[in-house]
PDB file of C-alpha atoms in Angstrom:
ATOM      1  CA  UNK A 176      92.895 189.422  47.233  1.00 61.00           C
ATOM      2  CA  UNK A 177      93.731 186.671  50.052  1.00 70.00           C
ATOM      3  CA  UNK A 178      92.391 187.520  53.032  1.00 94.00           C
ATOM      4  CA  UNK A 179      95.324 186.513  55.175  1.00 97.00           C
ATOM      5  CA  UNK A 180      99.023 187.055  53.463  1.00 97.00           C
ATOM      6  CA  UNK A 181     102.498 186.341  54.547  1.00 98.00           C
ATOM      7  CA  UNK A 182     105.246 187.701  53.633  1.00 97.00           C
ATOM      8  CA  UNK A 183     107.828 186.396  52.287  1.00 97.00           C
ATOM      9  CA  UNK A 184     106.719 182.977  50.792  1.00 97.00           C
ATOM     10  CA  UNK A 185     110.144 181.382  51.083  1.00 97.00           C
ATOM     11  CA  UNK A 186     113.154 182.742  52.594  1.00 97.00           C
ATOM     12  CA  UNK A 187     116.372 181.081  53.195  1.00 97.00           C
ATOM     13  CA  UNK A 188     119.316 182.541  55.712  1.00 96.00           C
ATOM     14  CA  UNK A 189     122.280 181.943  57.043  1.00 97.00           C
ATOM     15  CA  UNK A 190     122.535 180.843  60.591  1.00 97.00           C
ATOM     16  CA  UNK A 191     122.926 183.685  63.442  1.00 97.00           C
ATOM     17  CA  UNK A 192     121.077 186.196  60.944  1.00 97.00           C
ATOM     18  CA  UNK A 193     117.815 187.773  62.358  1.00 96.00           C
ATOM     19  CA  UNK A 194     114.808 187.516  60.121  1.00 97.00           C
ATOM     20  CA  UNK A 195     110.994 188.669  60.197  1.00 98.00           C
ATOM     21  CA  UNK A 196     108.214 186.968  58.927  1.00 98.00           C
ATOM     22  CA  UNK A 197     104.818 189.477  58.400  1.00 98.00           C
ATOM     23  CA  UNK A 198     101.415 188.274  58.550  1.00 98.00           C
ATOM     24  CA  UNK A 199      98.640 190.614  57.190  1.00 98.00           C
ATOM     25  CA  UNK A 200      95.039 190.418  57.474  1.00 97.00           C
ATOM     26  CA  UNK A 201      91.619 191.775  56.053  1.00 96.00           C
ATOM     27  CA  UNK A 202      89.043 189.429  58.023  1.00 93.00           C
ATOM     28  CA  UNK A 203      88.660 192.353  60.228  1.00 93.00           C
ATOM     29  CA  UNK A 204      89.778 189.365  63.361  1.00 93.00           C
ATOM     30  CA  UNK A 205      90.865 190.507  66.280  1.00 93.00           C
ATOM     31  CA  UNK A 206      93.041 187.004  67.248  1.00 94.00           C
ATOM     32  CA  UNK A 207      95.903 186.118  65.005  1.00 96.00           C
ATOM     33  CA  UNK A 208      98.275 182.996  65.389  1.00 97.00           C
ATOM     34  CA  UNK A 209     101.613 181.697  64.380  1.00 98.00           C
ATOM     35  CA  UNK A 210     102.179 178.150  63.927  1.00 98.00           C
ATOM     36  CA  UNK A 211     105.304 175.948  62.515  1.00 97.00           C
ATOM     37  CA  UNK A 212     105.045 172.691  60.872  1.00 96.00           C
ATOM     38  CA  UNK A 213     107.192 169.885  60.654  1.00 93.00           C
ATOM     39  CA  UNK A 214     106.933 167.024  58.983  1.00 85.00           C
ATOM     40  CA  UNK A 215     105.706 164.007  61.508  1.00 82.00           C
ATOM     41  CA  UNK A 216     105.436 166.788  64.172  1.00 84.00           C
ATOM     42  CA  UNK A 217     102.073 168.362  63.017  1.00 88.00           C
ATOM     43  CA  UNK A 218     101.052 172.088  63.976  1.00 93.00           C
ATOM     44  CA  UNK A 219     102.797 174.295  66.673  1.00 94.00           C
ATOM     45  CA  UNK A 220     102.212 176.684  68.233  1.00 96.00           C
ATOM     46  CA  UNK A 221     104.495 179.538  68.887  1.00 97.00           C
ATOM     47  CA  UNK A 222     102.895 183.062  69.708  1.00 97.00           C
ATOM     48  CA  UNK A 223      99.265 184.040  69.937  1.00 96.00           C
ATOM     49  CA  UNK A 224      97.732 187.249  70.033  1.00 96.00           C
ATOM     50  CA  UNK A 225      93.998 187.775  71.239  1.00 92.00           C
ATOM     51  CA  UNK A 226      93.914 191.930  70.570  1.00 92.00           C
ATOM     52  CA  UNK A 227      96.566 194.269  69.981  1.00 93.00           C
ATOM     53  CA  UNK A 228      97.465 194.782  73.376  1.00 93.00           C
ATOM     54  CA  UNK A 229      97.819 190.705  74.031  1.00 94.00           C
ATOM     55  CA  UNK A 230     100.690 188.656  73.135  1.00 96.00           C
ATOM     56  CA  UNK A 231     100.864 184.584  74.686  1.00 96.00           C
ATOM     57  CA  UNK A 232     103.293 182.450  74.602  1.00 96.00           C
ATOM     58  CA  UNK A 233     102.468 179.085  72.207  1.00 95.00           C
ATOM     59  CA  UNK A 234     104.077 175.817  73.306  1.00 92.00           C
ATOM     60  CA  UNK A 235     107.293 176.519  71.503  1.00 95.00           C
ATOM     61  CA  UNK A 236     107.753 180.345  71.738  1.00 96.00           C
ATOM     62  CA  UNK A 237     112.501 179.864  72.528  1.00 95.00           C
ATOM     63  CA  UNK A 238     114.312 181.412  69.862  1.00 96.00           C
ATOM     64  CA  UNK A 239     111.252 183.576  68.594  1.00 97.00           C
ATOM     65  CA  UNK A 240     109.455 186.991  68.864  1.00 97.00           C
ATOM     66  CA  UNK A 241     106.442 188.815  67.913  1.00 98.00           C
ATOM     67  CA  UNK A 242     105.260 192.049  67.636  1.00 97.00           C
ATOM     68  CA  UNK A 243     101.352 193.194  67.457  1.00 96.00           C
ATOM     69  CA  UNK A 244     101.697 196.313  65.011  1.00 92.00           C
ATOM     70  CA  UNK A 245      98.040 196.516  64.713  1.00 94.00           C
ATOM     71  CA  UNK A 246      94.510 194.344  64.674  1.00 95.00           C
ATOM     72  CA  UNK A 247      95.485 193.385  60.723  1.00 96.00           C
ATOM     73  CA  UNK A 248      99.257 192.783  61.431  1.00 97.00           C
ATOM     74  CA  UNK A 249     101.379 190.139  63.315  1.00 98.00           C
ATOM     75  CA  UNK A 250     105.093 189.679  62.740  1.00 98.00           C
ATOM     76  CA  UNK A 251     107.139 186.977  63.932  1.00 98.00           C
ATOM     77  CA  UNK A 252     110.905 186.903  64.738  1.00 98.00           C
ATOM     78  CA  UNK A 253     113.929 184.584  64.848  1.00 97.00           C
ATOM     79  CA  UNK A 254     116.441 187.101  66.722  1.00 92.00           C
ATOM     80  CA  UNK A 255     119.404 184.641  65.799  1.00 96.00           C
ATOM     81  CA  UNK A 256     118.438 181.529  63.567  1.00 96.00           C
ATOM     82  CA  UNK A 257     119.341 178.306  63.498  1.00 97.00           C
ATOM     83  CA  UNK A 258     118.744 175.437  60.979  1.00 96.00           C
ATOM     84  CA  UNK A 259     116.678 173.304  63.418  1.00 95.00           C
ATOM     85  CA  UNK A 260     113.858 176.218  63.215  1.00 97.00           C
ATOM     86  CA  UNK A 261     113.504 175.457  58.945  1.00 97.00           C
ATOM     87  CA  UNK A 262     110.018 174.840  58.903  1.00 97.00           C
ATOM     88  CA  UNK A 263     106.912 176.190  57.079  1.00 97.00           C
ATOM     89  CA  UNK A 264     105.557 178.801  59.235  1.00 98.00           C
ATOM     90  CA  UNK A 265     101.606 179.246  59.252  1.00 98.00           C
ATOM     91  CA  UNK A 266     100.299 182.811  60.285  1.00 98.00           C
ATOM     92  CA  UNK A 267      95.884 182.052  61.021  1.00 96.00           C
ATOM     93  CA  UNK A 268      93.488 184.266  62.341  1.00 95.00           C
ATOM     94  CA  UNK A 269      90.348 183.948  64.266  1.00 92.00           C
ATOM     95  CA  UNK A 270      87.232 185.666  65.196  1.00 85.00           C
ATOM     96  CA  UNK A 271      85.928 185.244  68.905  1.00 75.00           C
ATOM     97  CA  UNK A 272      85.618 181.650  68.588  1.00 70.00           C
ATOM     98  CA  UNK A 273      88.877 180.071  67.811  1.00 64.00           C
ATOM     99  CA  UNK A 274      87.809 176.745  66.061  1.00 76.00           C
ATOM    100  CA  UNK A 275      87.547 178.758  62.869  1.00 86.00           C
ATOM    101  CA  UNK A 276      90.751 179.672  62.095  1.00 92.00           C
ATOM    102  CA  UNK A 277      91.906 181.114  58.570  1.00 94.00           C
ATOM    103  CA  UNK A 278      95.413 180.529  57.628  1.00 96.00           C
ATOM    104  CA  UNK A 279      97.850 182.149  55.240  1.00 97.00           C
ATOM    105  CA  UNK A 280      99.416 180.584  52.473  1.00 97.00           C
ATOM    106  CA  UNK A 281     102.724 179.904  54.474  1.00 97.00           C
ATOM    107  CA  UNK A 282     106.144 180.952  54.899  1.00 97.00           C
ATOM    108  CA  UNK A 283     108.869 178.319  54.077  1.00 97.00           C
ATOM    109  CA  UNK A 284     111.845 179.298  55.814  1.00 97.00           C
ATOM    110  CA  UNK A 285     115.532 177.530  55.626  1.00 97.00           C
ATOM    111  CA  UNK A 286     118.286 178.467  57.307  1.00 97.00           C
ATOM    112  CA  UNK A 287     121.433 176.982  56.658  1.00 97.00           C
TER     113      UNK A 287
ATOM    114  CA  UNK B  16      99.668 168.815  78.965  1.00 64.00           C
ATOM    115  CA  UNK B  17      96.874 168.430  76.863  1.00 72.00           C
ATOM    116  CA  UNK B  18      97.272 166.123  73.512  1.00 89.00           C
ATOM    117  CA  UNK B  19      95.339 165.283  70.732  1.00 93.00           C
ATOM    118  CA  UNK B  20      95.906 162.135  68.810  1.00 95.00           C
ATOM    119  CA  UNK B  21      95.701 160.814  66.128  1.00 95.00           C
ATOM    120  CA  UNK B  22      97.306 157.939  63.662  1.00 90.00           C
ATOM    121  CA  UNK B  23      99.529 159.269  61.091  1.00 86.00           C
ATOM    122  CA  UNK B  24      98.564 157.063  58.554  1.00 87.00           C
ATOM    123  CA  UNK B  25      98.847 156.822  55.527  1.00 93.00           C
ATOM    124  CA  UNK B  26      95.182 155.724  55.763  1.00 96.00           C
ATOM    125  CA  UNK B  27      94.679 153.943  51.869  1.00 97.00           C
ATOM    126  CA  UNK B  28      91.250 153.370  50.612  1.00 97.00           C
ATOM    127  CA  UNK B  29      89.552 152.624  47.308  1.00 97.00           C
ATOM    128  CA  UNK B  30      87.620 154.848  45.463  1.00 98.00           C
ATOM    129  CA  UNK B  31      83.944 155.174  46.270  1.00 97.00           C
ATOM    130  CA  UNK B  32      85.143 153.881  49.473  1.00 97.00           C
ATOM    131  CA  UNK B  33      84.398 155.036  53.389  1.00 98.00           C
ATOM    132  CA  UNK B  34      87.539 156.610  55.042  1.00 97.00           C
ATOM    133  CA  UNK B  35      87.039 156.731  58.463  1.00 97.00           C
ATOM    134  CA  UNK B  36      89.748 159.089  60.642  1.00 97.00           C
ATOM    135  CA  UNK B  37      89.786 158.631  64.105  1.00 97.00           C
ATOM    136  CA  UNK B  38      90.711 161.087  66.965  1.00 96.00           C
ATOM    137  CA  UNK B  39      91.301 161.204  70.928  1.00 96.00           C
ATOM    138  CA  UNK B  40      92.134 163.634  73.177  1.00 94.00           C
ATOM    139  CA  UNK B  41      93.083 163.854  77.018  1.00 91.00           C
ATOM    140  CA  UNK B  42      91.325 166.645  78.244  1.00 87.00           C
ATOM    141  CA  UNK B  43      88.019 165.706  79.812  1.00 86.00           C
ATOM    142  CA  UNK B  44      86.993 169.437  79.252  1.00 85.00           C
ATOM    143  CA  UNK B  45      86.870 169.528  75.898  1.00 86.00           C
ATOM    144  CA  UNK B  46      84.042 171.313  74.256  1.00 86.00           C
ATOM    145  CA  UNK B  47      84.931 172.294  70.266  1.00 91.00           C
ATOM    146  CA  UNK B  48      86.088 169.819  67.784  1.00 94.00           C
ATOM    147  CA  UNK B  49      86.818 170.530  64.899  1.00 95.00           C
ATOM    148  CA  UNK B  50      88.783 169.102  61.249  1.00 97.00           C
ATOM    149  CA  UNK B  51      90.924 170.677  59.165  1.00 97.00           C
ATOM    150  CA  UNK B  52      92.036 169.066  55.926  1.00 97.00           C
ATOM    151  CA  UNK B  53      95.559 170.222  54.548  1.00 97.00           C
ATOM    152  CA  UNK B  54      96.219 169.777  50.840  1.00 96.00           C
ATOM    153  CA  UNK B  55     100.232 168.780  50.285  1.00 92.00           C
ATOM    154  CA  UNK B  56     101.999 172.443  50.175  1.00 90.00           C
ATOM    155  CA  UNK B  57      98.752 174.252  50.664  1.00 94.00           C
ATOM    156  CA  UNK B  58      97.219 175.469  54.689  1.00 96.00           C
ATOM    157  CA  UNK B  59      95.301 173.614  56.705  1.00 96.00           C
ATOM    158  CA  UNK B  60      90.972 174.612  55.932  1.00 95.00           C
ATOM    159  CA  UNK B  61      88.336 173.650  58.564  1.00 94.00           C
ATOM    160  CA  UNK B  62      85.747 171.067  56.469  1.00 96.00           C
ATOM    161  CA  UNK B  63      83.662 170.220  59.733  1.00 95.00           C
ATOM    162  CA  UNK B  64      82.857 171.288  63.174  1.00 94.00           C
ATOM    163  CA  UNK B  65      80.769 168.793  66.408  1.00 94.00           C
ATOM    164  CA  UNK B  66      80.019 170.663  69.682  1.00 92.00           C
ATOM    165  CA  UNK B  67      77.669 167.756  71.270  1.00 92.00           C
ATOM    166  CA  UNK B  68      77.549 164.029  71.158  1.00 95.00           C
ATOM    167  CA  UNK B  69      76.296 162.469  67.997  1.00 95.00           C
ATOM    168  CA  UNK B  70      76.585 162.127  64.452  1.00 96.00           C
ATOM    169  CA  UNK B  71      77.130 165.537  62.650  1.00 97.00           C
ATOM    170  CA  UNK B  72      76.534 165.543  58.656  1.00 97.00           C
ATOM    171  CA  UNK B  73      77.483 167.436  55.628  1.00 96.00           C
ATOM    172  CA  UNK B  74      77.579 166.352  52.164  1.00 97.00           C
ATOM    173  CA  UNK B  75      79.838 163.383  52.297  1.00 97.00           C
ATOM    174  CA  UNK B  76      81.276 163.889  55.212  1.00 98.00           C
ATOM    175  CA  UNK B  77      80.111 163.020  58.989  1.00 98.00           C
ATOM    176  CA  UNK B  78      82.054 163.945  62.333  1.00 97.00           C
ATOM    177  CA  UNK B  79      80.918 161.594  65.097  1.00 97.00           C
ATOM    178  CA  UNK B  80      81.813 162.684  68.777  1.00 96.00           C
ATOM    179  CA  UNK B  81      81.572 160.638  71.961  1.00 96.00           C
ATOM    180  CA  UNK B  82      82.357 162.826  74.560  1.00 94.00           C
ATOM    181  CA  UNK B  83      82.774 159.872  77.463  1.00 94.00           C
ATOM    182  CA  UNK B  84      85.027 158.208  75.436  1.00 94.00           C
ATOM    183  CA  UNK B  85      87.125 161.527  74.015  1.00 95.00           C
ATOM    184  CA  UNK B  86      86.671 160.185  70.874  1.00 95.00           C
ATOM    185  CA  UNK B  87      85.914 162.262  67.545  1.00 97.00           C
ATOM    186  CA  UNK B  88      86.040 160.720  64.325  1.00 97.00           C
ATOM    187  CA  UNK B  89      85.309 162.184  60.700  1.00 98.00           C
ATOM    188  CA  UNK B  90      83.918 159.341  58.012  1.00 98.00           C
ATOM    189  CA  UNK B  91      84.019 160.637  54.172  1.00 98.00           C
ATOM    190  CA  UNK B  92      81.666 158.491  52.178  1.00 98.00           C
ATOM    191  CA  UNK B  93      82.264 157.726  48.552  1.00 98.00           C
ATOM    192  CA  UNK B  94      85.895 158.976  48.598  1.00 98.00           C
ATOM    193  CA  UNK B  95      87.562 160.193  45.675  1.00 97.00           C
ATOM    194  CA  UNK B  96      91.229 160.552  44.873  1.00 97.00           C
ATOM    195  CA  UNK B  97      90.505 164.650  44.994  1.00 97.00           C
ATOM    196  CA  UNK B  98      90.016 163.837  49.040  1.00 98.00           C
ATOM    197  CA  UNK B  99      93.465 162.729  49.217  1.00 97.00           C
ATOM    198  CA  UNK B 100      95.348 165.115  51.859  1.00 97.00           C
ATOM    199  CA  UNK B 101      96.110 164.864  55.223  1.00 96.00           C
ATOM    200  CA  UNK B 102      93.339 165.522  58.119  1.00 97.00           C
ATOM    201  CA  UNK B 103      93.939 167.551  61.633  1.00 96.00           C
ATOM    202  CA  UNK B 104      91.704 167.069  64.155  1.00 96.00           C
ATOM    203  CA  UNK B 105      91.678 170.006  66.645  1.00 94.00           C
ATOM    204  CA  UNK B 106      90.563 170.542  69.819  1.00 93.00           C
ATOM    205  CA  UNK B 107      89.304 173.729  72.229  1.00 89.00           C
ATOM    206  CA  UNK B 108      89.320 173.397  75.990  1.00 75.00           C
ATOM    207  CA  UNK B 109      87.403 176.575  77.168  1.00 65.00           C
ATOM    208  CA  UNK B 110      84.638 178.611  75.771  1.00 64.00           C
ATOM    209  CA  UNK B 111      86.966 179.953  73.386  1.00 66.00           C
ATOM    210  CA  UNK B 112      89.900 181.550  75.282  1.00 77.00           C
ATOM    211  CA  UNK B 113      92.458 179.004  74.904  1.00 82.00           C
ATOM    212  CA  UNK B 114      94.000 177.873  71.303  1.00 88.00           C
ATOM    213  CA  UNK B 115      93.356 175.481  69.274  1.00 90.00           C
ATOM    214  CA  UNK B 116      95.389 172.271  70.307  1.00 90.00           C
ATOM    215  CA  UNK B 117      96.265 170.552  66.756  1.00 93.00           C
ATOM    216  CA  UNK B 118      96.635 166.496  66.363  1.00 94.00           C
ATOM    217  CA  UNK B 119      99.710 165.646  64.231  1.00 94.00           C
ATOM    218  CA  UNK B 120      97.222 164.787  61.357  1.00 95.00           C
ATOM    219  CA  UNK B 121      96.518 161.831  59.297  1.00 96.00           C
ATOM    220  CA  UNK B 122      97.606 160.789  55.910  1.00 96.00           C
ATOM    221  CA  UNK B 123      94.082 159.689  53.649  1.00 97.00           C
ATOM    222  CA  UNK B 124      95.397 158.316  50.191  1.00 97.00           C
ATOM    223  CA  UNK B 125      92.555 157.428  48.306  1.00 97.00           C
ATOM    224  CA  UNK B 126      93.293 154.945  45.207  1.00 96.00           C
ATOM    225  CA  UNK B 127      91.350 155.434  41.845  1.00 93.00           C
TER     226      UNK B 127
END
């Protein structure tokens, strides 16, 4: 089994419609990650997490939320979406040292 | 704000050829540096890590880092088509209590 999943894989919704994206994970890690990637605009960052009781900000955290259920789980939300956040969205986790990071196989998200 | 940069590319090259992929970055801080290498469709994977100045070797791959110039750079000798992806260079500040901070990646097409 992967070590770090997301669900679901792909997902398209309709603009103003709230959707969650989960992000499970068996490295036993305490810091988990959510990233979205454009094409041309690389990897950003939205939300971090260093332990259950942390949440940060990323550099483009507007229109989002998360929610630290536990040390394997990290959910990300898009209270009302719009099309400009269609993206493939990157959960990762890292031990102590973030350099390392292990990502999930991705969620690709459209809204329309 | 700190940045990482990189060219986009597409960086061509022969077969059995050297790639070379270059990196800066503004922070004079800097301490980590690491590469990722991102398959089309697939998440990013680290391939090489360079804490201190120097050449840094594994397999067919070498980071270099020169710390006075904020330059990091990842060479992959004898390149085959199978290293065609696109590389991230990534960058920690602190001793590990900040997030990564991702280039936009480079484009390596290599020709067979």
């Amino acid at each position: 089994d992967a070590d770090v999943t997301q669900t679901p894989r792909n997902r398209i919704t309709k603009t103003g419609k709230r959707i969650m994206l989960e992000c499970s994970q068996t490295k036993g890690h305490d810091r988990m990650y959510w990233y979205r990637q454009d094409p041309g605009l690389g990897l950003r960052l939205i939300y971090y997490s260093f332990d259950v009781k942390d949440i940060n900000k990323g550099e483009i955290s507007d229109g989002y939320s998360v929610s630290r259920q536990a040390q394997a789980k990290f959910s990300l939300s898009l209270e009302s979406a719009i099309p400009n956040q269609t993206a493939l969205y990157f959960c990762a986790t890292s031990d102590l040292k973030p350099g390392k990071q292990y990502f999930g196989p991705g969620t690709r998200l459209t809204v329309t | 704000q700190k940045e990482v940069e990189q060219n986009s590319g597409p960086l061509s090259v022969p077969e059995g050829a050297i790639a070379s992929l270059n990196c800066t970055y503004s922070d004079r801080v800097s301490q980590s540096f690491f590469w990722y290498r991102q398959y089309s469709g697939k998440s990013p994977e680290l391939i090489m890590s360079i804490y201190s100045n120097g050449d840094k070797e594994d397999g067919r791959f070498t980071a270099q880092l020169n710390k006075a110039s904020q330059y990091v750079s990842l060479l992959i000798r004898d390149s085959q088509p199978s290293d065609s992806a696109t590389y991230l260079c990534a960058v920690n500040t602190h001793s590990g209590n900040t997030p990564l901070v991702f280039g936009k990646g480079t484009r390596l097409s290599v020709i067979a």
